[in-house]
């Protein structure tokens, strides 16, 4: 099974803090961290990751845009990516065990 690395980039657009998931050069999903809709956006991202897991071993990698300076967001997003990788590994193991 191939391994796919999904870059999860913390960036800012104007006054909006964004967590951008780079699935490919063409496909990116964004989560507006300042929006009340962010939970819904995270569910969409997680669904996409689960879809991808059917064909590949998926791992996410945290990156922040150069110059991004909100330490709290940096720390929280790094931790989120680490937790996401643990969750993906557990789901992958469950999928393999069920097959």
PDB file of C-alpha atoms in Angstrom:
ATOM      1  CA  UNK A   1       0.000   0.000   0.000  1.00  0.00           C
ATOM      2  CA  UNK A   2       1.345   3.426  -0.961  1.00  0.00           C
ATOM      3  CA  UNK A   3       1.897   6.120   1.648  1.00  0.00           C
ATOM      4  CA  UNK A   4       0.392   9.557   1.088  1.00  0.00           C
ATOM      5  CA  UNK A   5       1.612  12.561   3.035  1.00  0.00           C
ATOM      6  CA  UNK A   6      -1.029  15.252   3.479  1.00  0.00           C
ATOM      7  CA  UNK A   7       0.516  18.619   4.324  1.00  0.00           C
ATOM      8  CA  UNK A   8      -1.588  20.482   6.874  1.00  0.00           C
ATOM      9  CA  UNK A   9      -0.636  24.141   6.632  1.00  0.00           C
ATOM     10  CA  UNK A  10      -1.469  26.795   9.193  1.00  0.00           C
ATOM     11  CA  UNK A  11      -1.756  30.133   7.438  1.00  0.00           C
ATOM     12  CA  UNK A  12      -3.595  33.440   7.523  1.00  0.00           C
ATOM     13  CA  UNK A  13      -5.739  35.152   4.924  1.00  0.00           C
ATOM     14  CA  UNK A  14      -6.397  38.754   5.904  1.00  0.00           C
ATOM     15  CA  UNK A  15      -7.538  38.410   9.525  1.00  0.00           C
ATOM     16  CA  UNK A  16      -8.663  34.784   9.113  1.00  0.00           C
ATOM     17  CA  UNK A  17      -6.636  31.888  10.493  1.00  0.00           C
ATOM     18  CA  UNK A  18      -6.805  28.933   8.115  1.00  0.00           C
ATOM     19  CA  UNK A  19      -5.808  25.290   8.411  1.00  0.00           C
ATOM     20  CA  UNK A  20      -5.321  24.083   4.840  1.00  0.00           C
ATOM     21  CA  UNK A  21      -5.169  20.391   3.963  1.00  0.00           C
ATOM     22  CA  UNK A  22      -3.161  19.796   0.773  1.00  0.00           C
ATOM     23  CA  UNK A  23      -4.508  16.531  -0.652  1.00  0.00           C
ATOM     24  CA  UNK A  24      -2.858  17.169  -4.002  1.00  0.00           C
ATOM     25  CA  UNK A  25      -1.611  20.090  -6.048  1.00  0.00           C
ATOM     26  CA  UNK A  26      -5.146  20.603  -7.327  1.00  0.00           C
ATOM     27  CA  UNK A  27      -7.192  19.585  -4.293  1.00  0.00           C
ATOM     28  CA  UNK A  28      -7.055  21.528  -1.047  1.00  0.00           C
ATOM     29  CA  UNK A  29      -9.626  21.777   1.705  1.00  0.00           C
ATOM     30  CA  UNK A  30      -9.581  24.662   4.157  1.00  0.00           C
ATOM     31  CA  UNK A  31     -10.865  25.058   7.677  1.00  0.00           C
ATOM     32  CA  UNK A  32     -11.527  28.600   8.858  1.00  0.00           C
ATOM     33  CA  UNK A  33     -10.346  28.435  12.461  1.00  0.00           C
ATOM     34  CA  UNK A  34     -12.225  31.635  13.339  1.00  0.00           C
ATOM     35  CA  UNK A  35     -15.600  30.355  12.124  1.00  0.00           C
ATOM     36  CA  UNK A  36     -18.406  28.618  13.953  1.00  0.00           C
ATOM     37  CA  UNK A  37     -18.538  26.267  10.924  1.00  0.00           C
ATOM     38  CA  UNK A  38     -15.061  24.848  11.582  1.00  0.00           C
ATOM     39  CA  UNK A  39     -16.391  21.614  13.150  1.00  0.00           C
ATOM     40  CA  UNK A  40     -18.377  20.899  10.012  1.00  0.00           C
ATOM     41  CA  UNK A  41     -15.301  21.635   7.887  1.00  0.00           C
ATOM     42  CA  UNK A  42     -13.198  19.245   9.998  1.00  0.00           C
ATOM     43  CA  UNK A  43     -15.793  16.497   9.431  1.00  0.00           C
ATOM     44  CA  UNK A  44     -15.518  17.004   5.667  1.00  0.00           C
ATOM     45  CA  UNK A  45     -11.723  16.786   5.872  1.00  0.00           C
ATOM     46  CA  UNK A  46     -11.860  13.643   8.011  1.00  0.00           C
ATOM     47  CA  UNK A  47     -14.281  12.016   5.567  1.00  0.00           C
ATOM     48  CA  UNK A  48     -11.890  12.775   2.716  1.00  0.00           C
ATOM     49  CA  UNK A  49      -9.004  11.265   4.687  1.00  0.00           C
ATOM     50  CA  UNK A  50     -11.017   8.110   5.357  1.00  0.00           C
ATOM     51  CA  UNK A  51     -11.807   7.825   1.652  1.00  0.00           C
ATOM     52  CA  UNK A  52      -8.126   8.098   0.811  1.00  0.00           C
ATOM     53  CA  UNK A  53      -7.261   5.409   3.358  1.00  0.00           C
ATOM     54  CA  UNK A  54      -9.015   2.830   1.225  1.00  0.00           C
ATOM     55  CA  UNK A  55      -6.206   3.159  -1.344  1.00  0.00           C
ATOM     56  CA  UNK A  56      -3.228   4.473   0.630  1.00  0.00           C
ATOM     57  CA  UNK A  57      -1.592   4.696   3.998  1.00  0.00           C
ATOM     58  CA  UNK A  58      -2.308   8.335   4.945  1.00  0.00           C
ATOM     59  CA  UNK A  59      -0.125  10.480   7.173  1.00  0.00           C
ATOM     60  CA  UNK A  60      -0.492  14.187   7.855  1.00  0.00           C
ATOM     61  CA  UNK A  61       2.416  16.583   8.289  1.00  0.00           C
ATOM     62  CA  UNK A  62       2.143  19.983  10.025  1.00  0.00           C
ATOM     63  CA  UNK A  63       3.567  23.106   8.421  1.00  0.00           C
ATOM     64  CA  UNK A  64       3.087  26.769   9.234  1.00  0.00           C
ATOM     65  CA  UNK A  65       3.389  29.567   6.730  1.00  0.00           C
ATOM     66  CA  UNK A  66       6.576  31.541   7.185  1.00  0.00           C
ATOM     67  CA  UNK A  67       5.887  34.529   9.379  1.00  0.00           C
ATOM     68  CA  UNK A  68       2.797  33.071  11.031  1.00  0.00           C
ATOM     69  CA  UNK A  69       3.188  34.129  14.655  1.00  0.00           C
ATOM     70  CA  UNK A  70       0.126  33.158  16.727  1.00  0.00           C
ATOM     71  CA  UNK A  71       1.788  30.746  19.133  1.00  0.00           C
ATOM     72  CA  UNK A  72      -1.459  29.409  20.586  1.00  0.00           C
ATOM     73  CA  UNK A  73      -2.782  28.421  17.149  1.00  0.00           C
ATOM     74  CA  UNK A  74       0.592  26.909  16.247  1.00  0.00           C
ATOM     75  CA  UNK A  75       0.653  24.762  19.393  1.00  0.00           C
ATOM     76  CA  UNK A  76      -2.986  23.669  19.078  1.00  0.00           C
ATOM     77  CA  UNK A  77      -2.700  22.831  15.374  1.00  0.00           C
ATOM     78  CA  UNK A  78       0.530  20.863  15.863  1.00  0.00           C
ATOM     79  CA  UNK A  79      -1.209  18.843  18.572  1.00  0.00           C
ATOM     80  CA  UNK A  80      -4.257  18.382  16.339  1.00  0.00           C
ATOM     81  CA  UNK A  81      -2.101  16.953  13.528  1.00  0.00           C
ATOM     82  CA  UNK A  82      -0.403  14.559  15.969  1.00  0.00           C
ATOM     83  CA  UNK A  83      -3.815  13.428  17.269  1.00  0.00           C
ATOM     84  CA  UNK A  84      -5.095  13.095  13.720  1.00  0.00           C
ATOM     85  CA  UNK A  85      -2.201  10.804  12.827  1.00  0.00           C
ATOM     86  CA  UNK A  86      -2.922   8.626  15.871  1.00  0.00           C
ATOM     87  CA  UNK A  87      -6.601   8.445  14.928  1.00  0.00           C
ATOM     88  CA  UNK A  88      -5.809   7.598  11.303  1.00  0.00           C
ATOM     89  CA  UNK A  89      -3.440   4.826  12.435  1.00  0.00           C
ATOM     90  CA  UNK A  90      -6.168   3.343  14.654  1.00  0.00           C
ATOM     91  CA  UNK A  91      -8.753   3.496  11.879  1.00  0.00           C
ATOM     92  CA  UNK A  92      -6.319   1.948   9.412  1.00  0.00           C
ATOM     93  CA  UNK A  93      -5.580  -0.903  11.829  1.00  0.00           C
ATOM     94  CA  UNK A  94      -9.320  -1.484  12.289  1.00  0.00           C
ATOM     95  CA  UNK A  95      -9.829  -1.546   8.522  1.00  0.00           C
ATOM     96  CA  UNK A  96      -7.008  -4.042   8.029  1.00  0.00           C
ATOM     97  CA  UNK A  97      -8.258  -6.224  10.891  1.00  0.00           C
ATOM     98  CA  UNK A  98     -11.788  -6.258   9.470  1.00  0.00           C
ATOM     99  CA  UNK A  99     -10.579  -7.388   6.042  1.00  0.00           C
TER     100      UNK A  99
END
